[in-house]
Structure formats: structure tokens, C-alpha cells
mmCIF file of C-alpha atoms in Angstrom:
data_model
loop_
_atom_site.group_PDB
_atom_site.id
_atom_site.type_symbol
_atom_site.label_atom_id
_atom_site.label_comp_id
_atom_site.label_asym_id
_atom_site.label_seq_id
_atom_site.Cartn_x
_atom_site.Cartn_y
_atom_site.Cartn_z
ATOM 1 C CA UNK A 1 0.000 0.000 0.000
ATOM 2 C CA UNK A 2 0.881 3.628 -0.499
ATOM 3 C CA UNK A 3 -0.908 7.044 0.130
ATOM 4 C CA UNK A 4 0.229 10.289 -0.785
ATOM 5 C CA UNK A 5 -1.301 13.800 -0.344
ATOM 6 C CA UNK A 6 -2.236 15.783 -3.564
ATOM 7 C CA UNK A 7 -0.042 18.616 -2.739
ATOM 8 C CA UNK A 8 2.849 16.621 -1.995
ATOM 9 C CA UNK A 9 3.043 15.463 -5.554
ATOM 10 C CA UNK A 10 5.479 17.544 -7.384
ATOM 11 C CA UNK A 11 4.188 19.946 -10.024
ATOM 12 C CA UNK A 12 5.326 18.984 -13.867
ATOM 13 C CA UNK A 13 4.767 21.473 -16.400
ATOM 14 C CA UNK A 14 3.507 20.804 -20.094
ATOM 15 C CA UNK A 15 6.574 21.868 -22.414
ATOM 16 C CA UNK A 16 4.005 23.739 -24.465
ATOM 17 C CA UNK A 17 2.802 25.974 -20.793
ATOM 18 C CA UNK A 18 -1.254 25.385 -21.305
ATOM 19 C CA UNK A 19 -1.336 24.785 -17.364
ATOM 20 C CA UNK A 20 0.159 26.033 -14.295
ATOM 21 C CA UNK A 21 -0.796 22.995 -12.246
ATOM 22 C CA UNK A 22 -0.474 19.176 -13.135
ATOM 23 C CA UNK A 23 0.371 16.576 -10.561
ATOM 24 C CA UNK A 24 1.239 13.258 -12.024
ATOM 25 C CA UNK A 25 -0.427 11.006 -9.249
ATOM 26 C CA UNK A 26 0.432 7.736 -10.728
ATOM 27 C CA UNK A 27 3.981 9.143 -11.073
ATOM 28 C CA UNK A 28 4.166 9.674 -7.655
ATOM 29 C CA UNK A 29 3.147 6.266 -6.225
ATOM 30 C CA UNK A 30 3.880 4.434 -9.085
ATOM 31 C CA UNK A 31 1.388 3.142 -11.518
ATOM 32 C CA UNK A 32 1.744 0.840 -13.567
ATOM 33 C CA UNK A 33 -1.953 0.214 -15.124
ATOM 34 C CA UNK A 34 -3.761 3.582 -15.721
ATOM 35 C CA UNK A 35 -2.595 7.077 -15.176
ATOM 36 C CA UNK A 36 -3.669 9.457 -13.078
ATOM 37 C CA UNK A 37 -3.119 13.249 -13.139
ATOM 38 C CA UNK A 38 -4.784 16.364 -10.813
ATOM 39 C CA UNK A 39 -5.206 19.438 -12.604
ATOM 40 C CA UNK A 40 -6.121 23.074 -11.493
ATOM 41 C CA UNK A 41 -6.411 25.011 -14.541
ATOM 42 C CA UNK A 42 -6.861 28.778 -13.915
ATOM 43 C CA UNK A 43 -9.155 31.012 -16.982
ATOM 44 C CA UNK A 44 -7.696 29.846 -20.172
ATOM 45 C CA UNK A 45 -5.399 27.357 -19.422
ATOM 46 C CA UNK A 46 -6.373 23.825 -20.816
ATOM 47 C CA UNK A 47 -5.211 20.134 -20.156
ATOM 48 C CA UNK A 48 -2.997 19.863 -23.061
ATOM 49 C CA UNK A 49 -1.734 21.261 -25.775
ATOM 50 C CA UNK A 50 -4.695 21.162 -28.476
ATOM 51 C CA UNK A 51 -7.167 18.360 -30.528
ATOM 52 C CA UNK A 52 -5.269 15.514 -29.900
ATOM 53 C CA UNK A 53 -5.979 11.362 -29.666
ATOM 54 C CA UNK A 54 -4.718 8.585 -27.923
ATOM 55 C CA UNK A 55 -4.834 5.570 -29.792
ATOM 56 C CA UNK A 56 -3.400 3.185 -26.828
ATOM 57 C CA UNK A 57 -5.339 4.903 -24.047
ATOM 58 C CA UNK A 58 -9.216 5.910 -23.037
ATOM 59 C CA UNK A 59 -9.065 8.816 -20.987
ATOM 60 C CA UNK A 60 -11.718 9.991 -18.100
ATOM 61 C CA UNK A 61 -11.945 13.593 -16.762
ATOM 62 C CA UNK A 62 -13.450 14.148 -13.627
ATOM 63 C CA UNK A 63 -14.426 17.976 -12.532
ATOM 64 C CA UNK A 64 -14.000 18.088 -9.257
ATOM 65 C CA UNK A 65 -14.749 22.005 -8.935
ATOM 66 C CA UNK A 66 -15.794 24.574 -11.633
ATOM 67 C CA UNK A 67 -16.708 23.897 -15.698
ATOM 68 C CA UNK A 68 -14.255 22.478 -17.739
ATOM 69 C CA UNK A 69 -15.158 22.843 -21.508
ATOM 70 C CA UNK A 70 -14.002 19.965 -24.223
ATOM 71 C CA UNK A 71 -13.688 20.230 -28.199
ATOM 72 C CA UNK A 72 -15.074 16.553 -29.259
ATOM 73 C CA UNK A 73 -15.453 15.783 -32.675
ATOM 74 C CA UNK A 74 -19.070 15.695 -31.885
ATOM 75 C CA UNK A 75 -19.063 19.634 -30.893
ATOM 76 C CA UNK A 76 -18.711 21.009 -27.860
ATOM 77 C CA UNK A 77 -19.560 19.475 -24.289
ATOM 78 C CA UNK A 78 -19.270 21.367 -21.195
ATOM 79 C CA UNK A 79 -18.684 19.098 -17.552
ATOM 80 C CA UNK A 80 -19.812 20.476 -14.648
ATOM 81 C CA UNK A 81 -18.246 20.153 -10.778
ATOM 82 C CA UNK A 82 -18.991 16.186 -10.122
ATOM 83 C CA UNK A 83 -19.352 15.088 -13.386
ATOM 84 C CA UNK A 84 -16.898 12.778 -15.217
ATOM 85 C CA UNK A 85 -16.770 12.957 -19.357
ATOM 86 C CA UNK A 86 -14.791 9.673 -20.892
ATOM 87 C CA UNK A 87 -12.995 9.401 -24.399
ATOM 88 C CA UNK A 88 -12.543 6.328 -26.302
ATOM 89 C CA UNK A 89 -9.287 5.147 -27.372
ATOM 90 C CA UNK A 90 -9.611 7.427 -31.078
ATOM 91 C CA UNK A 91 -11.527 10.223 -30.061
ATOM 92 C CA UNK A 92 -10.489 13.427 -30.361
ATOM 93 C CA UNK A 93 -10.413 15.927 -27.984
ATOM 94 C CA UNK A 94 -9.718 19.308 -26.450
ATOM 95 C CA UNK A 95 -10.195 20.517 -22.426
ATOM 96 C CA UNK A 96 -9.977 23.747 -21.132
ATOM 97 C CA UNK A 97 -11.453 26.415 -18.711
ATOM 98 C CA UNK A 98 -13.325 29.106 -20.604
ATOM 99 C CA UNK A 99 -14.663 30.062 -17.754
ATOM 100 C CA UNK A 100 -14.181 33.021 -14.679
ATOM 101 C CA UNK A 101 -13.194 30.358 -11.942
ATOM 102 C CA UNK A 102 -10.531 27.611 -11.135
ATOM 103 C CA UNK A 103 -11.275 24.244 -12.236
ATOM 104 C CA UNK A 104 -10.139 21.465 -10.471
ATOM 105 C CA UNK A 105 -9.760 17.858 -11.756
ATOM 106 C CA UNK A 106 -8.410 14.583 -12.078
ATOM 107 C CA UNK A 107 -7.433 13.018 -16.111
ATOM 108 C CA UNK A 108 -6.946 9.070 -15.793
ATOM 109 C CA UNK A 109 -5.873 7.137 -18.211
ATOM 110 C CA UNK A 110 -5.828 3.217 -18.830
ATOM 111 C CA UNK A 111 -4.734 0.613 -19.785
ATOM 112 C CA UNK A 112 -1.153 1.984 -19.100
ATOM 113 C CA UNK A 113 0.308 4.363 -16.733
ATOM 114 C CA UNK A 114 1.598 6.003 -19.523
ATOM 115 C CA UNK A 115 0.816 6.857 -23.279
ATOM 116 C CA UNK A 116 3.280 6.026 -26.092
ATOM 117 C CA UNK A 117 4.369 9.048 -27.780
ATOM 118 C CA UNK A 118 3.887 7.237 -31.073
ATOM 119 C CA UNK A 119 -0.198 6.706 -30.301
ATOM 120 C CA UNK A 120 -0.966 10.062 -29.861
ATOM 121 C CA UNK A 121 -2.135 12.517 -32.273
ATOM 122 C CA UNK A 122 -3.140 16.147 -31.898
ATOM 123 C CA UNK A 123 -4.885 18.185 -35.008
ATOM 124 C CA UNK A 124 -2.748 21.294 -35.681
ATOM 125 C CA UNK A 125 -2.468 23.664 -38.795
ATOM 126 C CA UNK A 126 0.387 22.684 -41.274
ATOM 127 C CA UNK A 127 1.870 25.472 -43.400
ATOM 128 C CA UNK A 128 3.172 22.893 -46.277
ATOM 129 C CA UNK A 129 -0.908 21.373 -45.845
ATOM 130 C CA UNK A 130 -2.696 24.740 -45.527
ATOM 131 C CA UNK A 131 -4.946 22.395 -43.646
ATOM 132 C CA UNK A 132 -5.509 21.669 -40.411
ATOM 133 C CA UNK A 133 -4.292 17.489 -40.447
ATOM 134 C CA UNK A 134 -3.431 15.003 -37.766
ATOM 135 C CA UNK A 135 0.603 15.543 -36.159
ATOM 136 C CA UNK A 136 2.558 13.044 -34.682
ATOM 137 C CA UNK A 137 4.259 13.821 -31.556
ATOM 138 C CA UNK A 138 7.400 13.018 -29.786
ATOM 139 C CA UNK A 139 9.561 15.138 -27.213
ATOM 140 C CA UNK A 140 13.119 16.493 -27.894
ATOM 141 C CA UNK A 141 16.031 16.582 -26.473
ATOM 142 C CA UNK A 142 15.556 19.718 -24.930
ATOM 143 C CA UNK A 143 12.185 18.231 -23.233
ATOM 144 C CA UNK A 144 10.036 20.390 -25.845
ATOM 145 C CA UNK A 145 7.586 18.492 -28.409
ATOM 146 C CA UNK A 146 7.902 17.994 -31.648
ATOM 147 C CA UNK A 147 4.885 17.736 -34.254
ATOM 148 C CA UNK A 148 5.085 16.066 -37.407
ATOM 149 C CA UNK A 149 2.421 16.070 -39.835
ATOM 150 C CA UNK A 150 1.309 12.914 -41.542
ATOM 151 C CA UNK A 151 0.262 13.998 -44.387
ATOM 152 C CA UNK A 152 3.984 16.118 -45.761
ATOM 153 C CA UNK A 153 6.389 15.166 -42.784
ATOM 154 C CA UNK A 154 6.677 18.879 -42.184
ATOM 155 C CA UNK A 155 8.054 18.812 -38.666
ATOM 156 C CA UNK A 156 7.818 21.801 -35.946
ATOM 157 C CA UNK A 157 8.383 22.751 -32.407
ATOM 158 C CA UNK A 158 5.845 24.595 -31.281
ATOM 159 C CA UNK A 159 6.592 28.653 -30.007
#
């Protein structure tokens, strides 16, 4: 067994600075079958970086305070405090707080602690496309990511 408080987990940062707050839970103790991250996400921050996928993961929000507001390829669905809002492993999709307040909430992920860089997807704008298209991702060196597009291989670090 192991316990540990929320705000004794160590804050970790997205390279591309969409949140102020993420604590990787399942980091912290471990995980091994599903992820589990707590997010407070103040006006306009979001839980990652854009549209994106996984293809090796569903993911589950739960909205512990405030109204987080998700992109879906089906339009767009707001989640209220206590409700929980669960993407299949395909589905594409977008959270943020477009709201006044703080939202606080928890992402988990499964089957794995942990996503493989190669089965996730986010939708971005390529200027070789002039289209908005599907980018694979991977980190650099430097910790930063790195999209690719899969339609030219046009390859970018987002500013």
C-alpha cells in the first residue's frame, strides 16, 4: 500500500505551458496500469496542448470544482463540478477552462500508466498542408515536443 497527499506530488509542467498545475499522481506512487493526473487550470489554461488522440489509451476527466469545456469531434460538451466525461481510445479531444473560476480535476488514463508518444495525435495547422491534419508527436532533447504532420512530414516545435 501507499498514500500520498495531492499537494505533496510535485508539479510537472507541459513543455508547451497550457497549465500552471499538473500533478502526475500515478507518477508519484507508481502506476503501472492507468494514469492518473490532478489538474487546477486557472481562466484559459487547458489540459494539453490542443485536438489531440490517444490511440493506446481511453481517458476519463473528472471535474472536481468549476466547468471544464471539451472540443469533441461531436461539438462542444461542457462538464460540470462532479461530473466525469470519458474518451474512447480514437476520439479526439480538447479541455480547457473558458470560464471566470478555477477548475479542479483529475485526467486518468488506462490501460497503461503512460501513453506512447507514437499513439498520440493532436490536429494542428500545417503550413506545407494549408490544412488543419493530424501531427505526430514526440519530445526532444531539450524536453520540448515535436509535431510532425502525416500527411507532408513537415516537422515543428511549437513557439
Amino acid at each position: 500500500m501507499e498514500k500520498v497527499a495531492i499537494d505533496d506530488v510535485d508539479i510537472e509542467r507541459n513543455p508547451m505551458d497550457v497549465h500552471s498545475v499538473r500533478r502526475p499522481v500515478s507518477d508519484a506512487l507508481g502506476f503501472s496500469d492507468f494514469a492518473m493526473n490532478y489538474f487546477e487550470l486557472e481562466p484559459g489554461e487547458s489540459f494539453s496542448g490542443g485536438m489531440h488522440t490517444h490511440y493506446d489509451q481511453e481517458e476519463v476527466f473528472y471535474i472536481q470544482a468549476g466547468t471544464a469545456t471539451f472540443d469533441t469531434d461531436d461539438g462542444t460538451v461542457t462538464v460540470d463540478e462532479g461530473e466525469v466525461i470519458r474518451f474512447e481510445p480514437g476520439d479526439f479531444q480538447h479541455g480547457y477552462n473558458d470560464g471566470d473560476g478555477k477548475v479542479v480535476g483529475f485526467a486518468f488514463g488506462a490501460p497503461k500508466s503512460k501513453h506512447d508518444w507514437d499513439q498520440l495525435e493532436s490536429l494542428v495547422y500545417c503550413q506545407d498542408c494549408e490544412a488543419e491534419v493530424g501531427h505526430g508527436l514526440d519530445l526532444t532533447a531539450d524536453g520540448d515536443f515535436r509535431l510532425t504532420c502525416t500527411e507532408c512530414g513537415h516537422a515543428f516545435v511549437p513557439q
